[in-house]
Each structure stands twice: as C-alpha cells, then as structure tokens.
Amino acid sequence: MISPQLDRLIKQLNQLPSVGKRSAQRMALYLLKEKDTVMLPLAQQLERTANALIECKTCCNLDALSPCSICTDPRRDASLLCVVEDIADIWALERGAIFKGFYHVLGGTLSAIDGRTPDTLNIESLNQRVKQGGFKEIIMATNATIEGQTTAHYITEMLKPLAI
C-alpha cells in the first residue's frame, strides 16, 4: 500500500508536461532517495521562484521586476513587436539573438475545444499596447498549428483597423 503523501507527490509530478504516471513514480522515488541533496533544495528553490517572479504588466513575460528587463532595455528597437504564444518562445528567440525588438506573450492559443477564448489570453492587453502606437512592424510568431494559425489570423483581423 502506497502512503497518501507519496501518492499526492506522484499525482503532482504527473501534472507536469510530458510526465506520465510511471515517470512520476520514478521521480518521486528518486527525490525521496536523494531527499537532502535534491528534494529539499528543489522544494526551497520552487518556493523562492514562486515568490520572486511576477508577470510583466507590459508584455506578460515573467521576471523579478515589472516592467521586465526586456521591456526596460533601451537598446531594443521600439518599432518592432513580436507576438508569441508562451514565455518559452521568448527564450528561444533570445537564444538566437536575432530579434532586437519587444515581445508580447499571449499565454496560449485560441481553442474552442479547450475553452481558450480571446478573454482567456492576453489579447486585450496586446490591443491596448498597439493602440498606444509606436510599432512599425508586428510579427506574429505563433506556432504552425491549427490553433496557432487561428490565433494569428484572429489577432491580425483585430489589429487591421489600427494599421497605418
């Protein structure tokens, strides 16, 4: 019989992306085996990170400050805005060091099946940001999936009246 505490830990780990039940069980057992060197430091770091990071009021990125370090960087091209689905997309673009403008994180894609509507994403804040002006180019960097393309189309149509 598995203890209720261990069962809850396995269920929590199982909620992580790409972690199935068996992987969650293996992780839980490993964490318990390495309690002092892995589990407790991990738990402390999770708590510190959860308490330290906030959502940027401008672009919806995560950082210790709001506006975030990207939004306050004076070396960025203020005429360029790249709209991405998730924060991980910013990381990928920044690793490539090609894009030097600003970002806006939608927080996902539109999906009627999954109940993700424009109200559940950061679309209205994008609309307000674009209305304030200053952007010469808006790059839609959504994924090449049905949801990503639908989201890009929706936003493009929404922003058309604002085009100069």
mmCIF file of C-alpha atoms in Angstrom, residues 1-159:
data_model
loop_
_atom_site.group_PDB
_atom_site.id
_atom_site.type_symbol
_atom_site.label_atom_id
_atom_site.label_comp_id
_atom_site.label_asym_id
_atom_site.label_seq_id
_atom_site.Cartn_x
_atom_site.Cartn_y
_atom_site.Cartn_z
ATOM 1 C CA MET A 1 0.000 0.000 0.000
ATOM 2 C CA ILE A 2 1.366 3.426 -1.006
ATOM 3 C CA SER A 3 1.287 6.218 1.578
ATOM 4 C CA PRO A 4 -1.117 9.125 0.949
ATOM 5 C CA GLN A 5 1.796 11.617 0.980
ATOM 6 C CA LEU A 6 3.707 9.692 -1.684
ATOM 7 C CA ASP A 7 0.547 9.258 -3.736
ATOM 8 C CA ARG A 8 -0.055 13.053 -3.657
ATOM 9 C CA LEU A 9 3.559 13.702 -4.694
ATOM 10 C CA ILE A 10 3.207 11.299 -7.625
ATOM 11 C CA LYS A 11 -0.051 12.981 -8.676
ATOM 12 C CA GLN A 12 1.607 16.423 -8.510
ATOM 13 C CA LEU A 13 4.566 15.277 -10.609
ATOM 14 C CA ASN A 14 2.164 13.615 -13.047
ATOM 15 C CA GLN A 15 0.638 17.048 -13.746
ATOM 16 C CA LEU A 16 3.899 18.270 -15.288
ATOM 17 C CA PRO A 17 4.007 18.309 -19.100
ATOM 18 C CA SER A 18 5.323 15.088 -20.655
ATOM 19 C CA VAL A 19 5.393 13.257 -17.312
ATOM 20 C CA GLY A 20 3.336 10.080 -17.279
ATOM 21 C CA LYS A 21 2.359 8.126 -14.186
ATOM 22 C CA ARG A 22 5.353 5.769 -14.328
ATOM 23 C CA SER A 23 7.790 8.640 -14.811
ATOM 24 C CA ALA A 24 6.160 10.470 -11.912
ATOM 25 C CA GLN A 25 6.594 7.380 -9.731
ATOM 26 C CA ARG A 26 10.283 7.116 -10.667
ATOM 27 C CA MET A 27 10.821 10.823 -9.991
ATOM 28 C CA ALA A 28 9.108 10.608 -6.618
ATOM 29 C CA LEU A 29 11.222 7.638 -5.558
ATOM 30 C CA TYR A 30 14.399 9.365 -6.746
ATOM 31 C CA LEU A 31 13.511 12.554 -4.881
ATOM 32 C CA LEU A 32 12.881 10.613 -1.701
ATOM 33 C CA LYS A 33 16.128 8.678 -2.096
ATOM 34 C CA GLU A 34 18.032 11.953 -2.610
ATOM 35 C CA LYS A 35 15.994 13.901 -0.085
ATOM 36 C CA ASP A 36 18.782 16.060 1.359
ATOM 37 C CA THR A 37 20.713 16.751 -1.835
ATOM 38 C CA VAL A 38 17.895 17.061 -4.392
ATOM 39 C CA MET A 39 14.378 17.081 -2.948
ATOM 40 C CA LEU A 40 14.706 19.701 -0.211
ATOM 41 C CA PRO A 41 16.837 22.128 -2.279
ATOM 42 C CA LEU A 42 14.360 21.722 -5.149
ATOM 43 C CA ALA A 43 11.410 22.446 -2.863
ATOM 44 C CA GLN A 44 13.162 25.542 -1.495
ATOM 45 C CA GLN A 45 14.016 26.788 -4.981
ATOM 46 C CA LEU A 46 10.445 26.223 -6.183
ATOM 47 C CA GLU A 47 9.161 28.340 -3.297
ATOM 48 C CA ARG A 48 11.756 31.097 -3.857
ATOM 49 C CA THR A 49 10.973 31.224 -7.562
ATOM 50 C CA ALA A 50 7.215 31.265 -6.994
ATOM 51 C CA ASN A 51 7.615 34.186 -4.600
ATOM 52 C CA ALA A 52 10.150 36.138 -6.672
ATOM 53 C CA LEU A 53 8.708 36.099 -10.184
ATOM 54 C CA ILE A 54 5.845 38.292 -11.340
ATOM 55 C CA GLU A 55 4.151 38.866 -14.664
ATOM 56 C CA CYS A 56 5.349 41.934 -16.560
ATOM 57 C CA LYS A 57 2.482 44.415 -16.823
ATOM 58 C CA THR A 58 3.663 45.400 -20.300
ATOM 59 C CA CYS A 59 4.471 42.169 -22.171
ATOM 60 C CA CYS A 60 3.299 39.371 -19.803
ATOM 61 C CA ASN A 61 6.813 37.886 -19.521
ATOM 62 C CA LEU A 62 7.989 36.588 -16.140
ATOM 63 C CA ASP A 63 10.692 38.480 -14.281
ATOM 64 C CA ALA A 64 11.566 39.727 -10.823
ATOM 65 C CA LEU A 65 10.513 43.241 -11.896
ATOM 66 C CA SER A 66 7.631 44.748 -13.810
ATOM 67 C CA PRO A 67 8.227 46.086 -16.396
ATOM 68 C CA CYS A 68 10.637 43.253 -17.105
ATOM 69 C CA SER A 69 14.293 43.511 -18.113
ATOM 70 C CA ILE A 70 13.386 43.175 -21.809
ATOM 71 C CA CYS A 71 10.771 45.945 -21.693
ATOM 72 C CA THR A 72 13.188 48.316 -19.930
ATOM 73 C CA ASP A 73 16.175 47.591 -22.184
ATOM 74 C CA PRO A 74 16.969 50.875 -24.011
ATOM 75 C CA ARG A 75 18.951 49.007 -26.690
ATOM 76 C CA ARG A 76 15.783 47.349 -28.046
ATOM 77 C CA ASP A 77 14.106 48.544 -31.240
ATOM 78 C CA ALA A 78 10.886 50.185 -30.040
ATOM 79 C CA SER A 79 9.329 49.956 -33.521
ATOM 80 C CA LEU A 80 9.227 46.118 -33.516
ATOM 81 C CA LEU A 81 6.803 43.902 -31.614
ATOM 82 C CA CYS A 82 6.877 40.110 -31.719
ATOM 83 C CA VAL A 83 3.722 38.346 -30.525
ATOM 84 C CA VAL A 84 4.455 34.884 -29.098
ATOM 85 C CA GLU A 85 2.329 32.145 -27.592
ATOM 86 C CA ASP A 86 4.383 31.439 -24.487
ATOM 87 C CA ILE A 87 7.368 32.655 -22.487
ATOM 88 C CA ALA A 88 9.441 29.730 -23.778
ATOM 89 C CA ASP A 89 9.116 31.281 -27.245
ATOM 90 C CA ILE A 90 10.881 34.407 -25.974
ATOM 91 C CA TRP A 91 13.698 32.241 -24.626
ATOM 92 C CA ALA A 92 14.109 30.543 -27.998
ATOM 93 C CA LEU A 93 14.195 33.842 -29.886
ATOM 94 C CA GLU A 94 16.593 35.397 -27.387
ATOM 95 C CA ARG A 95 18.941 32.399 -27.651
ATOM 96 C CA GLY A 96 19.166 33.040 -31.368
ATOM 97 C CA ALA A 97 19.977 36.724 -30.658
ATOM 98 C CA ILE A 98 18.324 37.730 -33.934
ATOM 99 C CA PHE A 99 15.271 39.702 -32.797
ATOM 100 C CA LYS A 100 16.027 43.025 -31.096
ATOM 101 C CA GLY A 101 12.527 44.396 -30.588
ATOM 102 C CA PHE A 102 9.924 43.899 -27.884
ATOM 103 C CA TYR A 103 7.629 40.956 -27.164
ATOM 104 C CA HIS A 104 4.058 40.287 -26.153
ATOM 105 C CA VAL A 105 3.161 36.908 -24.592
ATOM 106 C CA LEU A 106 -0.362 35.700 -25.349
ATOM 107 C CA GLY A 107 -0.316 32.904 -22.785
ATOM 108 C CA GLY A 108 -1.529 30.263 -25.236
ATOM 109 C CA THR A 109 -3.643 29.977 -28.364
ATOM 110 C CA LEU A 110 -7.317 30.156 -29.181
ATOM 111 C CA SER A 111 -9.033 26.784 -28.997
ATOM 112 C CA ALA A 112 -12.785 26.307 -28.870
ATOM 113 C CA ILE A 113 -12.346 22.652 -27.927
ATOM 114 C CA ASP A 114 -10.169 23.508 -24.917
ATOM 115 C CA GLY A 115 -12.243 26.556 -23.956
ATOM 116 C CA ARG A 116 -9.499 29.104 -24.683
ATOM 117 C CA THR A 117 -11.212 32.252 -25.904
ATOM 118 C CA PRO A 118 -9.816 35.749 -26.558
ATOM 119 C CA ASP A 119 -10.831 36.647 -22.994
ATOM 120 C CA THR A 120 -8.586 33.935 -21.536
ATOM 121 C CA LEU A 121 -5.484 35.137 -23.402
ATOM 122 C CA ASN A 122 -3.513 38.393 -23.222
ATOM 123 C CA ILE A 123 -5.133 39.679 -26.404
ATOM 124 C CA GLU A 124 -6.861 42.766 -24.996
ATOM 125 C CA SER A 125 -3.598 43.990 -23.438
ATOM 126 C CA LEU A 126 -1.958 43.494 -26.854
ATOM 127 C CA ASN A 127 -4.724 45.523 -28.478
ATOM 128 C CA GLN A 128 -4.249 48.339 -25.951
ATOM 129 C CA ARG A 129 -0.498 48.255 -26.408
ATOM 130 C CA VAL A 130 -0.768 48.532 -30.191
ATOM 131 C CA LYS A 131 -3.347 51.339 -29.899
ATOM 132 C CA GLN A 132 -0.785 53.359 -27.943
ATOM 133 C CA GLY A 133 1.234 53.387 -31.146
ATOM 134 C CA GLY A 134 4.910 53.408 -31.954
ATOM 135 C CA PHE A 135 5.161 49.996 -33.618
ATOM 136 C CA LYS A 136 6.035 49.968 -37.308
ATOM 137 C CA GLU A 137 6.017 46.181 -37.531
ATOM 138 C CA ILE A 138 4.161 43.493 -35.600
ATOM 139 C CA ILE A 139 5.450 39.974 -36.097
ATOM 140 C CA MET A 140 3.058 37.098 -35.405
ATOM 141 C CA ALA A 141 5.282 34.282 -34.118
ATOM 142 C CA THR A 142 2.651 31.693 -33.268
ATOM 143 C CA ASN A 143 3.259 28.016 -33.933
ATOM 144 C CA ALA A 144 2.330 26.444 -37.267
ATOM 145 C CA THR A 145 -0.575 24.524 -35.747
ATOM 146 C CA ILE A 146 -4.269 24.995 -36.412
ATOM 147 C CA GLU A 147 -4.608 26.816 -33.086
ATOM 148 C CA GLY A 148 -1.531 28.967 -33.709
ATOM 149 C CA GLN A 149 -2.684 29.944 -37.187
ATOM 150 C CA THR A 150 -6.219 30.649 -35.952
ATOM 151 C CA THR A 151 -4.824 32.865 -33.199
ATOM 152 C CA ALA A 152 -2.564 34.731 -35.625
ATOM 153 C CA HIS A 153 -5.490 35.285 -38.017
ATOM 154 C CA TYR A 154 -7.769 36.496 -35.216
ATOM 155 C CA ILE A 155 -5.162 38.996 -33.972
ATOM 156 C CA THR A 156 -4.322 40.179 -37.497
ATOM 157 C CA GLU A 157 -8.007 40.879 -38.184
ATOM 158 C CA MET A 158 -8.367 42.602 -34.800
ATOM 159 C CA LEU A 159 -5.379 44.875 -35.490
#
